[in-house]
Short mmCIF file of C-alpha atoms and ligand atoms in Angstrom, two decimals:
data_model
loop_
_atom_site.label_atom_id
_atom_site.label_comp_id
_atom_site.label_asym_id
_atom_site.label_seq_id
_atom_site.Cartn_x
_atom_site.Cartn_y
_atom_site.Cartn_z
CA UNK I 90 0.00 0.00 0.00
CA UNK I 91 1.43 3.33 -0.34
CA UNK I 92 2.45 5.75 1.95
CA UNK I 93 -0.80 8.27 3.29
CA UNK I 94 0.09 11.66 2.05
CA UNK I 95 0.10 15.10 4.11
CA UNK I 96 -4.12 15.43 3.05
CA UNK I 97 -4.35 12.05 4.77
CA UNK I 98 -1.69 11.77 8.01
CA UNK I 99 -3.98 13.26 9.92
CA UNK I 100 -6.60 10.47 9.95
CA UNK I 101 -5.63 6.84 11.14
CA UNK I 102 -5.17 4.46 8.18
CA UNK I 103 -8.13 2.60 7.63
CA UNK I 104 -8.80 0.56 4.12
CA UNK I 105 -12.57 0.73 2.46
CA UNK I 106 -13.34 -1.12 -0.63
CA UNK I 107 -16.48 -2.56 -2.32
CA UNK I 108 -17.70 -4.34 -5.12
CA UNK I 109 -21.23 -4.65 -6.62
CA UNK I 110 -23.34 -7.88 -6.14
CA UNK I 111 -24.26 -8.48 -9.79
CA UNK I 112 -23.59 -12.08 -10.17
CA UNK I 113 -20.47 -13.61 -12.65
CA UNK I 114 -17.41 -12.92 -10.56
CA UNK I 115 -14.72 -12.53 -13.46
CA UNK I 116 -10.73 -13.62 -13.31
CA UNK I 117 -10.53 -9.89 -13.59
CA UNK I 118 -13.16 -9.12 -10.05
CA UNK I 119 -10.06 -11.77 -8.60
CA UNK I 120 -6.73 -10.16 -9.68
CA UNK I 121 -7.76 -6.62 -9.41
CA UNK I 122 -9.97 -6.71 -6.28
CA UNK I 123 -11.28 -9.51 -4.31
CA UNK I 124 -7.30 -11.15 -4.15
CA UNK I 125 -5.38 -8.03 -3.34
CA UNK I 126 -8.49 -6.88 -0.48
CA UNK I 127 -7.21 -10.23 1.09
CA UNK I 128 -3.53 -9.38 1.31
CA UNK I 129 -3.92 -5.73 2.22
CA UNK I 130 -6.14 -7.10 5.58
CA UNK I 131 -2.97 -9.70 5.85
CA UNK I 132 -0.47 -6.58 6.09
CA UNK I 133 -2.64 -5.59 9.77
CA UNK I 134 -4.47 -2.50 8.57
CA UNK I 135 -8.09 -1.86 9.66
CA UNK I 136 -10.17 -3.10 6.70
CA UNK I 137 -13.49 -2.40 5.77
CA UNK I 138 -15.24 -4.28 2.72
CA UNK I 139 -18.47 -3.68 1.71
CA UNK I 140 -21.22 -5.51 -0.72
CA UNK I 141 -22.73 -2.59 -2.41
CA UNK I 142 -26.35 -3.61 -3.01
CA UNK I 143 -27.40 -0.14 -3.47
CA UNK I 144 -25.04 0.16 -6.16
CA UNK I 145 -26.49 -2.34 -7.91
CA UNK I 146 -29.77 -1.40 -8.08
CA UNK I 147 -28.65 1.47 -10.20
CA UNK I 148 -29.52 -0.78 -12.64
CA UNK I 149 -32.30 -3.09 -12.96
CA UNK I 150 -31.60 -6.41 -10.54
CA UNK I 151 -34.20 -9.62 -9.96
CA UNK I 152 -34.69 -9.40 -6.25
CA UNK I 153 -34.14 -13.31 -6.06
CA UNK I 154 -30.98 -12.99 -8.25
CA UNK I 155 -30.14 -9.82 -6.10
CA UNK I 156 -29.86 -11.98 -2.52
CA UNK I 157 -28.35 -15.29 -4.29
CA UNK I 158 -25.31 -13.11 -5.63
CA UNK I 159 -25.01 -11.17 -2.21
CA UNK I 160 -24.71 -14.42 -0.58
CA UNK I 161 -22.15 -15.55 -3.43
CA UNK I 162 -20.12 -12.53 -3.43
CA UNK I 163 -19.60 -12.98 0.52
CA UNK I 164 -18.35 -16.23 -0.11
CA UNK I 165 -15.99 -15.49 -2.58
CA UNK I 166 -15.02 -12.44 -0.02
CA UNK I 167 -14.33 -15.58 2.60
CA UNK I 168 -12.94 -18.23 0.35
CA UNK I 169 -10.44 -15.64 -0.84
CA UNK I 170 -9.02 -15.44 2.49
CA UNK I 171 -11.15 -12.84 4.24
CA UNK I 172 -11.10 -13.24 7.38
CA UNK I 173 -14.32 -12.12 9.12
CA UNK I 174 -12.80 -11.74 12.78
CA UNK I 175 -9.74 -9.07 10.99
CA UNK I 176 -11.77 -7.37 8.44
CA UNK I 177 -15.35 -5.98 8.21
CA UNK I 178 -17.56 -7.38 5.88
CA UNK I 179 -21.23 -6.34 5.51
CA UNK I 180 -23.66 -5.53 2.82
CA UNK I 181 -24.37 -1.91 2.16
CA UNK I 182 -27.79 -1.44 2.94
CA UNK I 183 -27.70 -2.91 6.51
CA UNK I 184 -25.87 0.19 7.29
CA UNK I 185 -28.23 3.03 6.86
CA UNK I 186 -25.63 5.70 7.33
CA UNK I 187 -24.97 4.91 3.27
CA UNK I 188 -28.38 6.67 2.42
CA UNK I 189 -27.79 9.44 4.68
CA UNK I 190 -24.33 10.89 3.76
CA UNK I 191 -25.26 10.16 0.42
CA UNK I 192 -27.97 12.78 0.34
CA UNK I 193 -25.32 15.22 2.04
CA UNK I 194 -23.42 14.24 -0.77
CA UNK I 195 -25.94 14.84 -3.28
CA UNK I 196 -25.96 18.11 -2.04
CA UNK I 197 -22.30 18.57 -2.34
CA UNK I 198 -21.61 17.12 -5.44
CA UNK I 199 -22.10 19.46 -8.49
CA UNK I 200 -23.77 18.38 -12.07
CA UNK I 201 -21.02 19.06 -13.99
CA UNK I 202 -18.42 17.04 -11.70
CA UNK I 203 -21.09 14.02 -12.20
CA UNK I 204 -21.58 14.54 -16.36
CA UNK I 205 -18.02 14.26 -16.40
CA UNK I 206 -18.06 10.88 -15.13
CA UNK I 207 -17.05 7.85 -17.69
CA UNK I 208 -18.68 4.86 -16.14
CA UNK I 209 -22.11 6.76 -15.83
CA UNK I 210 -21.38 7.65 -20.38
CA UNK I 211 -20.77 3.46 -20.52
CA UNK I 212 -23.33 2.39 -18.60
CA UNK I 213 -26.02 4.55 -19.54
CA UNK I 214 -25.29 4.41 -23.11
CA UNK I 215 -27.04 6.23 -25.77
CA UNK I 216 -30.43 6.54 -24.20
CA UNK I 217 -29.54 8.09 -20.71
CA UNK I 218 -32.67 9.46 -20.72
CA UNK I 219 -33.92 5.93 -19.24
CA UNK I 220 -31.28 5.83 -17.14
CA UNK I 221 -32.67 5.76 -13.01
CA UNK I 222 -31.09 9.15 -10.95
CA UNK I 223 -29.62 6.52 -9.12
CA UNK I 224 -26.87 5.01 -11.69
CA UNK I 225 -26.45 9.14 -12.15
CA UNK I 226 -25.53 10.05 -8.64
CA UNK I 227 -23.84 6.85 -8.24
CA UNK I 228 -20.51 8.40 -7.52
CA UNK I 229 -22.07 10.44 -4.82
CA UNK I 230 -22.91 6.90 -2.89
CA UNK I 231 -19.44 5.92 -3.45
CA UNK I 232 -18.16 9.05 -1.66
CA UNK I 233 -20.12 8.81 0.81
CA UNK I 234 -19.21 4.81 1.16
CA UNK I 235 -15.51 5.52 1.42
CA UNK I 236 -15.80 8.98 4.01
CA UNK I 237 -18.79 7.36 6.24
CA UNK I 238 -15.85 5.85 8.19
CA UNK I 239 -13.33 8.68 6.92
CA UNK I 240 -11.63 5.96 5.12
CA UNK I 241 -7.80 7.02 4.12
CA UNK I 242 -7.26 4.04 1.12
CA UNK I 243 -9.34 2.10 -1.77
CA UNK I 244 -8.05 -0.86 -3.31
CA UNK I 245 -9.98 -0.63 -6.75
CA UNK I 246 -8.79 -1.26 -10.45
CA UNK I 247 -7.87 0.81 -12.95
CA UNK I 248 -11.73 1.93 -13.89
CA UNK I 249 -12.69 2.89 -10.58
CA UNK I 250 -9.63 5.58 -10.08
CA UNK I 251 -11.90 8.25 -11.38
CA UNK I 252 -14.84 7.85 -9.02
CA UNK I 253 -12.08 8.12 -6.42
CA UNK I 254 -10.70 10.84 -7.14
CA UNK I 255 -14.44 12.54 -7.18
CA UNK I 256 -14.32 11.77 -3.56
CA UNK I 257 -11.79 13.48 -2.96
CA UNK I 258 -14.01 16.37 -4.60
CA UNK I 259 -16.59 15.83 -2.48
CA UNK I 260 -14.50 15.51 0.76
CA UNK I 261 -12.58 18.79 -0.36
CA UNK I 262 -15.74 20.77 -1.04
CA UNK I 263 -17.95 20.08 2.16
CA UNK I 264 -14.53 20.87 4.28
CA UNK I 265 -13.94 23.85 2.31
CA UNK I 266 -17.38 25.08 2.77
CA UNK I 267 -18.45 24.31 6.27
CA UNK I 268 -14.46 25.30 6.96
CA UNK I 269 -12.87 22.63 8.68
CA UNK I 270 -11.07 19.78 7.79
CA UNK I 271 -13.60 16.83 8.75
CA UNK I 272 -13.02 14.28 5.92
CA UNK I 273 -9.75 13.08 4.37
CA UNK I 274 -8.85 12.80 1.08
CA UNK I 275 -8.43 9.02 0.33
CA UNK I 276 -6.52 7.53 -1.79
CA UNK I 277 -6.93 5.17 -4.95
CA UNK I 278 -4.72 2.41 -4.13
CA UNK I 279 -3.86 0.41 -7.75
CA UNK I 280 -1.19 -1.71 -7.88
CA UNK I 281 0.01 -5.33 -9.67
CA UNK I 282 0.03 -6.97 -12.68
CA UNK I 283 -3.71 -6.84 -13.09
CA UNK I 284 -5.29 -3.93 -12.22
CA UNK I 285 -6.85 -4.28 -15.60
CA UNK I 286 -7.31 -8.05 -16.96
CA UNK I 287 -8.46 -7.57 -20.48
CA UNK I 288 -11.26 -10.11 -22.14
CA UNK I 289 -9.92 -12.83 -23.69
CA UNK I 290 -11.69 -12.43 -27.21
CA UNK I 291 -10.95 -8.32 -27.37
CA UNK I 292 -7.92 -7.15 -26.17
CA UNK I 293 -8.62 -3.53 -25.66
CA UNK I 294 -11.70 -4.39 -23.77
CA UNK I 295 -12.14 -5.11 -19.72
CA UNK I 296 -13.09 -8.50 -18.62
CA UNK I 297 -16.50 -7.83 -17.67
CA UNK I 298 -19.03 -9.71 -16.11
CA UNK I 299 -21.81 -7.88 -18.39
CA UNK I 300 -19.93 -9.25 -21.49
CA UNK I 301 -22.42 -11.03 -23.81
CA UNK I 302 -19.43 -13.88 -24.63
CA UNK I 303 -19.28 -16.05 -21.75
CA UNK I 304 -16.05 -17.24 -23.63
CA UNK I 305 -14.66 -13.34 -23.06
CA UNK I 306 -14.25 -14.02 -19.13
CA UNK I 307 -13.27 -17.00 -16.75
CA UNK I 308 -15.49 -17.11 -14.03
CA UNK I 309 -14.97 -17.89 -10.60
CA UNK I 310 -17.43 -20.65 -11.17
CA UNK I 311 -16.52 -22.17 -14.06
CA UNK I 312 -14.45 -25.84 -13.40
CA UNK I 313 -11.01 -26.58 -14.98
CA UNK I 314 -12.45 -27.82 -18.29
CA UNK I 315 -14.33 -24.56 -18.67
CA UNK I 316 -11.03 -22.80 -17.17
CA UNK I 317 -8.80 -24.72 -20.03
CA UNK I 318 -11.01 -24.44 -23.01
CA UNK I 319 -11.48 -20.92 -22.75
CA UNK I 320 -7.94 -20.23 -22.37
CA UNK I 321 -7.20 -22.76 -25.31
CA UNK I 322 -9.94 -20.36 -27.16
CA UNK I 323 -8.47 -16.99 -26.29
CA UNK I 324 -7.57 -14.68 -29.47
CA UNK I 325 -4.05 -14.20 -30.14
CA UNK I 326 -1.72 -13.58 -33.05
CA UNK I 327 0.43 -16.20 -34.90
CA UNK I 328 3.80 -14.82 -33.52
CA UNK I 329 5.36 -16.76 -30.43
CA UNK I 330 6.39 -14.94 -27.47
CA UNK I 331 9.32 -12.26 -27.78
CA UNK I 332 12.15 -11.81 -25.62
CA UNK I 333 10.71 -8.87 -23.99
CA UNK I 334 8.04 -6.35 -22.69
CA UNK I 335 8.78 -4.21 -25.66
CA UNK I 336 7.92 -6.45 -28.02
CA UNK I 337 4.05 -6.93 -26.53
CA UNK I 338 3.58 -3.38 -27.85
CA UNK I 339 1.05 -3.35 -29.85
CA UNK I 340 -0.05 -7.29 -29.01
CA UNK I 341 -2.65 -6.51 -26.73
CA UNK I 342 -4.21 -10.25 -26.75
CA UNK I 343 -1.08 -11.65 -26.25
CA UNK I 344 -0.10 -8.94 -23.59
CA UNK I 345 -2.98 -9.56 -21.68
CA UNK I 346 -2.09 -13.35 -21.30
CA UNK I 347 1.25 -12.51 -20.04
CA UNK I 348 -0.27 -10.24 -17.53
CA UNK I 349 -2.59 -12.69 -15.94
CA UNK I 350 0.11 -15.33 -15.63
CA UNK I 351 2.23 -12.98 -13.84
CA UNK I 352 -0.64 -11.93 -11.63
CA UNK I 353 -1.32 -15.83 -10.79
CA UNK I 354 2.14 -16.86 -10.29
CA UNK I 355 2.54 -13.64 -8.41
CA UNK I 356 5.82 -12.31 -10.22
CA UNK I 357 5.97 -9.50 -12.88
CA UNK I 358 5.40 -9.63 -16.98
CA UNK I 359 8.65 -9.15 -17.05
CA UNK I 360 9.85 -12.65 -15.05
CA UNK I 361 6.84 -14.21 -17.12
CA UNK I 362 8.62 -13.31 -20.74
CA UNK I 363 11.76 -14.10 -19.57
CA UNK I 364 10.97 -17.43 -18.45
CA UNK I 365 8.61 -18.11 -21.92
CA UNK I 366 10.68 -16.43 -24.39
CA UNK I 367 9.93 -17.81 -27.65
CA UNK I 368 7.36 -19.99 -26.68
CA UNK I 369 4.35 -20.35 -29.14
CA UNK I 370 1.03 -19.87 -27.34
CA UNK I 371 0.28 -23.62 -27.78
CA UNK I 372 2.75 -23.75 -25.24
CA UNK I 373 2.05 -21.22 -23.62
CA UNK I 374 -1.48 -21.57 -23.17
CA UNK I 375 -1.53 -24.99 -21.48
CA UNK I 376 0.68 -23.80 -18.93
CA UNK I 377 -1.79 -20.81 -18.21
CA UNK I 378 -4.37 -23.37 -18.05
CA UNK I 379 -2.63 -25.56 -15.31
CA UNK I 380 -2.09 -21.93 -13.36
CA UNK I 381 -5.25 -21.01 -13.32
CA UNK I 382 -6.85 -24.12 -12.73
CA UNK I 383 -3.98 -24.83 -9.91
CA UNK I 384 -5.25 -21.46 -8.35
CA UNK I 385 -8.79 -21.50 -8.50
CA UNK I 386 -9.52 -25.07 -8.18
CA UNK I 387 -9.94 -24.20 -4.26
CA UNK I 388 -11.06 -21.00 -3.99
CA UNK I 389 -14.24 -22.18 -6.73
CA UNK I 390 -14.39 -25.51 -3.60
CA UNK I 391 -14.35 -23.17 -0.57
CA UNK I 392 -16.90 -21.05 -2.48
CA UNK I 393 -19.56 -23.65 -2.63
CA UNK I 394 -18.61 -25.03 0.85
CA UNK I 395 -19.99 -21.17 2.27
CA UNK I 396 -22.77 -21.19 0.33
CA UNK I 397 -24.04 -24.53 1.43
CA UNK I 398 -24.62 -22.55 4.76
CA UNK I 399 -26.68 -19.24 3.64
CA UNK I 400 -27.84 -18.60 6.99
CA UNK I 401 -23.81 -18.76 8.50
CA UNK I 402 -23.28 -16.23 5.58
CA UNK I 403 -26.22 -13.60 6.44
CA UNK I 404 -24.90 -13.91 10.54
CA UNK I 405 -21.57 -13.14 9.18
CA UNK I 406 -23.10 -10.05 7.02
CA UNK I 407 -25.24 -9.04 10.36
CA UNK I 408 -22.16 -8.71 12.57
CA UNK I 409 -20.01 -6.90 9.93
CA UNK I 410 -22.96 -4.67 9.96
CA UNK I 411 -23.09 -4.41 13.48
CA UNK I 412 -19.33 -3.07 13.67
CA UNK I 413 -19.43 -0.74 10.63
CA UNK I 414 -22.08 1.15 12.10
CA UNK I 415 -20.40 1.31 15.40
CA UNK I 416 -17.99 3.01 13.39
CA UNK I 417 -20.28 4.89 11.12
CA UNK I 418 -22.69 6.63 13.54
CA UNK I 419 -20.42 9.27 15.45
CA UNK I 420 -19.24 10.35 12.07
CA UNK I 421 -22.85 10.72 10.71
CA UNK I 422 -23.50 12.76 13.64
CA UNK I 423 -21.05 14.91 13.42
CA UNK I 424 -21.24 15.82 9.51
CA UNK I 425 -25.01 16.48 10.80
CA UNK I 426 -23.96 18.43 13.23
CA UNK I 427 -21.68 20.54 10.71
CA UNK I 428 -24.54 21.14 8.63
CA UNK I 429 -26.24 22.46 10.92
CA UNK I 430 -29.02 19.68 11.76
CA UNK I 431 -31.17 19.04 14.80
CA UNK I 432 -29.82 16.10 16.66
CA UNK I 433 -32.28 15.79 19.44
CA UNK I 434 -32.83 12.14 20.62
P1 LIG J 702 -17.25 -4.54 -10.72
O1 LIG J 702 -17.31 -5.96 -11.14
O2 LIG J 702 -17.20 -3.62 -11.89
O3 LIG J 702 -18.25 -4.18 -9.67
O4 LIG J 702 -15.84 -4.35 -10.04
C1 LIG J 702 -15.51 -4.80 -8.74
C2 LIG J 702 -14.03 -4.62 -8.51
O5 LIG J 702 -13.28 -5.45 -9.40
C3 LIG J 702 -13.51 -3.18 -8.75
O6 LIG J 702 -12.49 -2.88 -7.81
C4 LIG J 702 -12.97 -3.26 -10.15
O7 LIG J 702 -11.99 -2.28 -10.40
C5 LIG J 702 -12.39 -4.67 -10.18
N1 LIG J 702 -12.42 -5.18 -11.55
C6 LIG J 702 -13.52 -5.49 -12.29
N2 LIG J 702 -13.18 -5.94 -13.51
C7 LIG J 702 -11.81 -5.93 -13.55
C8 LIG J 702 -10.85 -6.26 -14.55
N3 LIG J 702 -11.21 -6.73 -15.75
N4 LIG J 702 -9.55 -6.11 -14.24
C9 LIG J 702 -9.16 -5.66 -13.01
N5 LIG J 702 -10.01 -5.32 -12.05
C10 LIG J 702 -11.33 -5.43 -12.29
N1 LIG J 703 -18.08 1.43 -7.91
C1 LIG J 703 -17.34 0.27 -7.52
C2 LIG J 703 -17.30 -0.74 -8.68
O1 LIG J 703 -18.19 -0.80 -9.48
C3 LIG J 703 -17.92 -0.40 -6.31
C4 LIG J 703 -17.89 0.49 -5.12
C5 LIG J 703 -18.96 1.09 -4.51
C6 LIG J 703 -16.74 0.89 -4.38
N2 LIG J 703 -18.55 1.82 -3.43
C7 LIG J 703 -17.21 1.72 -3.33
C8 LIG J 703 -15.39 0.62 -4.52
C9 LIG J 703 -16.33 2.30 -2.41
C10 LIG J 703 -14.51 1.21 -3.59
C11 LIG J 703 -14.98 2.04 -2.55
O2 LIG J 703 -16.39 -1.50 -8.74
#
């Protein structure tokens, strides 16, 4: 993690992240997030992860499909090595304090800070005018997520850096006008090999769970046949590996590959090429296989070994709950209390 900056010092470290229950957990959800929120709880920082239902519901979600991937993203959360007793994990709307700073924040946030906002252009797509007010001021929820416990750092990937630094915004603004410094300035924390995994039939695209191609993604369901074949099946070009970085210029497809193995084996591209210089990718693609098969073989076990137990999973949600709001409430009452708000039982 790096080091908190002068905006930050003055607030104890504390680490928020969160990721939206909408079902599909990619390779890429893994690597960039879910993987990396494990070791950053490992290094002994105060860790706060969140299941952010609310976010979800930006866009339309089947209320049975809603709960069933709640429940399956807390088990990947656990069978990634989150460890409930060290970190906090709860789902967002348990904790009403969300809703609350987030209409602060809506108030705080300006239009054209939000129309400048990429993920809201994607997601939205050509007919925003059906898009709910909710995927607009999405950004303002996030704020508010990440400052409700004046959170200092947020492990996200690449496409989440600019929502981040929107908080920031937001937390500059409201000190600036109620003239003290109440909420720090957190930082984007994005780091590794695979802070963006690509798909794996369009190199210049994200793996996304929303991709049509269910050959574009692994998932953290699918078993090591599924795993191998779509490996075996990802686009690349004719040419074997090069000798170096410099020569994956322009080889996005084949870059991409490189990337995840280095991310799995936990070493950098540049170890990766070294070690599979000159290799053709029918080589090279078996040995990803074994890799990724070899890594999330268990984690895809553990995963259905939670969710044979739903009702350990929602206790395990409650208490999370439990202690983020014990964290949450003095700071909602005291951004109330800057604004000037009646307080009176
Ligand atoms: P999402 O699935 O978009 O809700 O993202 C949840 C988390 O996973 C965020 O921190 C994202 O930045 C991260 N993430 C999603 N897709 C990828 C990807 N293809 N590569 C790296 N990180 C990703
Ligand atoms: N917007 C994030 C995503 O789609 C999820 C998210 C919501 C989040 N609130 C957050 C991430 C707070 C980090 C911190 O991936």
């Amino acid at each position: 993690m790096t080091e908190a900056t002068s905006s930050t010092s003055a607030f104890a470290p504390r680490v928020f992240s969160g990721i939206q229950p909408s079902g599909n957990l990619t390779l890429g959800n893994y690597l960039g997030a879910l993987r990396r929120f494990a070791k950053v709880q490992d290094t002994g920082v105060e860790t706060i992860y969140c299941i952010v239902d609310m976010h979800a519901i930006t866009v339309w979600q089947d209320p049975g499909k809603l709960t069933r991937a709640t429940r399956e993203l807390a088990a990947a959360y656990l069978a990634c090595g989150l460890d409930p007793a060290r970190s906090i994990l709860f789902n967002q709307s348990q904790v009403p304090g969300h809703a609350q700073l987030a209409w602060i924040f809506n108030c705080v946030a300006r239009l054209g800070w939000m129309n400048r906002m990429t993920q809201f252009k994607d997601k939205a797509g050509k007919n925003s005018e059906n898009a709910s007010l909710g995927l607009y001021a999405y950004p303002a929820l996030m704020a508010a997520d990440i400052l409700l416990y004046h959170a200092t750092h947020v492990p996200v990937g690449e496409d989440q850096k600019q929502h981040v630094e929107l908080t920031r915004d937001v937390a500059a603004k409201f000190n600036h006008d109620f003239g003290l410094e109440f909420f720090p300035s957190p930082e984007p924390v994005i780091e590794g090999a695979a802070t963006r995994v690509m798909s794996l039939r369009d190199g210049t695209k994200k793996m996304s769970k929303s991709d049509p191609s269910d050959m574009s993604r692994i998932n953290l369901t699918d078993d090591a046949d599924a795993i191998a074949q779509k490996i075996r099946k990802a686009r690349t070009d004719p040419e074997p590996l090069p000798s170096d970085l410099e020569g994956l210029k322009d080889r996005a497809e084949a870059r991409n590959l490189v990337n995840i193995y280095a991310a799995l084996a936990d070493t950098t591209p540049e170890a990766v090429i070294a070690e599979h210089a000159g290799q053709p990718f029918s080589a090279f693609k078996p040995a990803l296989a074994d890799l990724a098969v070899a890594h999330l073989g268990p984690i895809t076990a553990r995963m259905t070994e939670y969710l044979g137990d739903p009702a350990e999973i929602d206790r395990i949600l409650g208490a999370g709950a439990d202690r983020a709001h014990a964290i949450a409430a003095p700071i909602l009452d005291r951004t109330y209390d800057i604004v000037g708000m009646i307080r009176s039982r």
